[in-house]
Tab-separated table of C-alpha atoms and ligand atoms in Angstrom:
chain	number	residue	atom	x	y	z
L	1	UNK	CA	9.462	19.524	11.212
L	2	UNK	CA	9.332	17.319	8.030
L	3	UNK	CA	5.953	15.575	7.559
L	4	UNK	CA	5.887	11.785	7.294
L	5	UNK	CA	4.060	9.269	5.063
L	6	UNK	CA	3.839	5.709	6.183
L	7	UNK	CA	4.311	2.920	3.417
L	8	UNK	CA	2.596	-0.209	4.455
L	9	UNK	CA	3.112	-3.565	2.641
L	10	UNK	CA	0.991	-6.501	3.539
L	11	UNK	CA	1.511	-10.277	3.631
L	12	UNK	CA	3.907	-12.037	1.201
L	13	UNK	CA	5.131	-8.795	-0.266
L	14	UNK	CA	8.497	-9.607	1.369
L	15	UNK	CA	8.796	-12.336	-1.359
L	16	UNK	CA	8.952	-9.475	-4.083
L	17	UNK	CA	11.753	-10.191	-6.607
L	18	UNK	CA	12.236	-13.705	-5.106
L	19	UNK	CA	9.072	-15.494	-6.484
L	20	UNK	CA	6.624	-14.976	-9.278
L	21	UNK	CA	8.607	-12.439	-11.354
L	22	UNK	CA	6.060	-13.012	-14.157
L	23	UNK	CA	3.310	-11.471	-12.108
L	24	UNK	CA	5.151	-8.999	-9.814
L	25	UNK	CA	8.439	-8.295	-11.603
L	26	UNK	CA	12.108	-8.636	-10.396
L	27	UNK	CA	12.304	-5.602	-8.101
L	28	UNK	CA	12.707	-6.464	-4.378
L	29	UNK	CA	10.744	-4.930	-1.248
L	30	UNK	CA	13.858	-2.914	-0.557
L	31	UNK	CA	13.725	-1.447	-4.169
L	32	UNK	CA	10.037	-0.549	-3.489
L	33	UNK	CA	10.860	1.149	-0.333
L	34	UNK	CA	13.626	3.023	-1.920
L	35	UNK	CA	11.766	4.397	-4.924
L	36	UNK	CA	8.743	5.204	-2.603
L	37	UNK	CA	11.088	7.275	-0.286
L	38	UNK	CA	12.608	9.039	-3.191
L	39	UNK	CA	9.219	10.111	-4.555
L	40	UNK	CA	8.217	11.230	-1.009
L	41	UNK	CA	11.383	13.244	-0.638
L	42	UNK	CA	10.800	14.928	-3.917
L	43	UNK	CA	7.407	15.976	-2.553
L	44	UNK	CA	8.930	17.242	0.774
L	45	UNK	CA	7.913	14.278	2.947
L	46	UNK	CA	9.876	11.660	4.875
L	47	UNK	CA	8.853	8.045	4.539
L	48	UNK	CA	8.349	5.374	7.235
L	49	UNK	CA	8.025	1.729	5.988
L	50	UNK	CA	6.587	-1.372	7.418
L	51	UNK	CA	6.004	-4.873	5.869
L	52	UNK	CA	4.400	-7.561	7.768
L	53	UNK	CA	2.648	-10.906	7.215
L	54	UNK	CA	0.665	-10.492	10.311
L	55	UNK	CA	-2.612	-8.405	10.075
L	56	UNK	CA	-2.384	-7.195	13.677
L	57	UNK	CA	1.109	-5.874	13.214
L	58	UNK	CA	-0.229	-3.827	10.223
L	59	UNK	CA	-3.090	-2.694	12.231
L	60	UNK	CA	-0.925	-1.358	15.045
L	61	UNK	CA	1.372	0.508	12.549
L	62	UNK	CA	-1.704	2.188	11.013
L	63	UNK	CA	-2.866	3.172	14.553
L	64	UNK	CA	0.692	4.615	15.402
L	65	UNK	CA	0.613	6.496	12.257
L	66	UNK	CA	-2.468	8.538	13.490
L	67	UNK	CA	-0.129	10.807	15.514
L	68	UNK	CA	3.041	10.510	13.510
L	69	UNK	CA	2.065	10.609	9.851
L	70	UNK	CA	0.044	12.818	7.473
L	71	UNK	CA	-0.829	10.022	5.008
L	72	UNK	CA	-0.595	6.301	4.182
L	73	UNK	CA	0.447	4.407	1.042
L	74	UNK	CA	-0.694	0.769	1.422
L	75	UNK	CA	-0.423	-2.272	-0.661
L	76	UNK	CA	-2.510	-4.587	1.581
L	77	UNK	CA	-1.726	-7.791	-0.432
L	78	UNK	CA	-4.349	-10.486	-0.026
L	79	UNK	CA	-5.824	-8.669	2.862
L	80	UNK	CA	-7.282	-6.291	0.241
L	81	UNK	CA	-9.919	-8.856	-0.584
L	82	UNK	CA	-10.661	-10.222	2.970
L	83	UNK	CA	-10.147	-7.647	5.724
L	84	UNK	CA	-12.782	-5.553	7.275
L	85	UNK	CA	-10.325	-5.082	10.183
L	86	UNK	CA	-7.876	-3.282	7.983
L	87	UNK	CA	-10.524	-1.165	6.500
L	88	UNK	CA	-11.743	-0.105	10.040
L	89	UNK	CA	-8.098	0.575	10.993
L	90	UNK	CA	-7.754	2.950	8.064
L	91	UNK	CA	-10.955	4.599	8.364
L	92	UNK	CA	-10.397	4.912	12.153
L	93	UNK	CA	-7.219	6.881	11.938
L	94	UNK	CA	-8.836	9.406	9.450
L	95	UNK	CA	-5.705	9.855	7.376
L	96	UNK	CA	-5.798	9.992	3.643
L	97	UNK	CA	-4.518	7.005	2.119
L	98	UNK	CA	-3.454	5.370	-1.248
L	99	UNK	CA	-4.332	1.871	-2.153
L	100	UNK	CA	-1.702	0.390	-4.478
L	101	UNK	CA	-1.719	-2.909	-6.378
L	102	UNK	CA	1.483	-3.958	-8.464
L	103	UNK	CA	-0.563	-6.162	-10.657
L	104	UNK	CA	-3.832	-5.468	-12.613
L	105	UNK	CA	-6.191	-7.251	-10.161
L	106	UNK	CA	-8.998	-6.618	-12.589
L	107	UNK	CA	-7.318	-8.859	-15.186
L	108	UNK	CA	-6.801	-11.705	-12.664
L	109	UNK	CA	-9.050	-14.092	-10.700
L	110	UNK	CA	-12.567	-12.821	-9.882
L	111	UNK	CA	-11.938	-12.872	-6.264
L	112	UNK	CA	-9.185	-10.151	-6.489
L	113	UNK	CA	-11.806	-7.785	-8.133
L	114	UNK	CA	-13.342	-6.882	-4.814
L	115	UNK	CA	-11.351	-4.565	-2.414
L	116	UNK	CA	-12.645	-3.620	1.047
L	117	UNK	CA	-10.627	-0.408	0.685
L	118	UNK	CA	-11.794	0.828	-2.709
L	119	UNK	CA	-14.582	3.256	-1.585
L	120	UNK	CA	-12.583	4.775	1.267
L	121	UNK	CA	-9.124	5.128	-0.464
L	122	UNK	CA	-8.373	8.694	-1.473
L	123	UNK	CA	-6.099	7.487	-4.278
L	124	UNK	CA	-6.012	4.090	-6.086
L	125	UNK	CA	-3.095	2.957	-8.312
L	126	UNK	CA	-3.575	-0.509	-9.868
L	127	UNK	CA	-1.516	-2.545	-12.355
L	128	UNK	CA	1.407	-0.013	-12.865
L	129	UNK	CA	4.001	-2.287	-11.403
L	130	UNK	CA	6.206	-0.865	-8.650
L	131	UNK	CA	6.179	2.690	-10.195
L	132	UNK	CA	2.600	2.731	-9.017
L	133	UNK	CA	4.074	3.306	-5.644
L	134	UNK	CA	5.779	6.550	-6.640
L	135	UNK	CA	2.526	7.644	-8.417
L	136	UNK	CA	0.553	6.867	-5.433
L	137	UNK	CA	2.923	9.146	-3.162
L	138	UNK	CA	2.617	11.988	-5.838
L	139	UNK	CA	-1.102	11.869	-5.899
L	140	UNK	CA	-1.516	11.520	-2.190
L	141	UNK	CA	0.986	14.493	-1.551
L	142	UNK	CA	-1.237	16.692	-3.913
L	143	UNK	CA	-4.139	16.038	-1.358
L	144	UNK	CA	-2.332	16.981	1.795
L	145	UNK	CA	-2.436	20.650	2.476
H	201	LIG	O1	-0.935	-6.662	-7.139
H	201	LIG	C1	-0.677	-6.617	-5.969
H	201	LIG	O2	-0.006	-5.767	-5.556
H	201	LIG	C2	-1.469	-7.440	-4.950
H	201	LIG	O3	-1.936	-6.630	-3.876
H	201	LIG	C3	-0.485	-8.525	-4.477
H	201	LIG	C4	-1.059	-9.452	-3.404
H	201	LIG	C5	-2.385	-10.127	-4.162
H	201	LIG	O4	-2.932	-10.967	-3.202
H	201	LIG	C6	-3.381	-8.954	-4.570
H	201	LIG	O5	-4.496	-9.683	-5.155
H	201	LIG	C7	-2.754	-8.073	-5.623
H	201	LIG	C8	-0.073	-10.526	-3.236
H	201	LIG	C9	1.069	-10.140	-2.720
H	201	LIG	C10	2.055	-11.382	-2.735
H	201	LIG	O6	3.312	-10.869	-3.301
H	201	LIG	C11	4.166	-11.807	-3.800
H	201	LIG	C12	5.193	-11.363	-4.335
H	201	LIG	C13	6.122	-12.170	-5.027
H	201	LIG	C14	5.979	-13.517	-4.777
H	201	LIG	C15	4.734	-14.078	-4.314
H	201	LIG	C16	3.925	-13.134	-3.648
């Protein structure tokens, strides 16, 4: 059976390629999901993908991944900087996960410098644009036996 990685994109990432191209580039969420699926396939994994603007939907998807997936790649969007609940969901399912940020959060406002996930993520890829998602899959795949 092919093993599965879950790609999670948080609030507002459905606007990729539609707004703020100077910060986030011109690629769309569909482009991100495609390139991440391609990178996963090269590593021998299937990719499931979810994007939601609702924290509870993301948490439910992470819970479902516990029995369906072997790892998670997540760009939590603004929830990175606010959500203990998302952190608890990720630590609760005990799957290795990669935290991805398209922009260099450390070169932006101070409130983006803190992540509730940074100390529990197995992999962090920050400021590499959308190629960071493929990097994250490769680094995560290397950790999965
Ligand atoms: O750099 C990233 O990937 C972020 O996770 C993106 C979040 C932001 O709150 C984090 O600090 C860094 C925002 C996602 C919103 O995405 C948009 C995309 C296009 C247009 C508007 C928002």
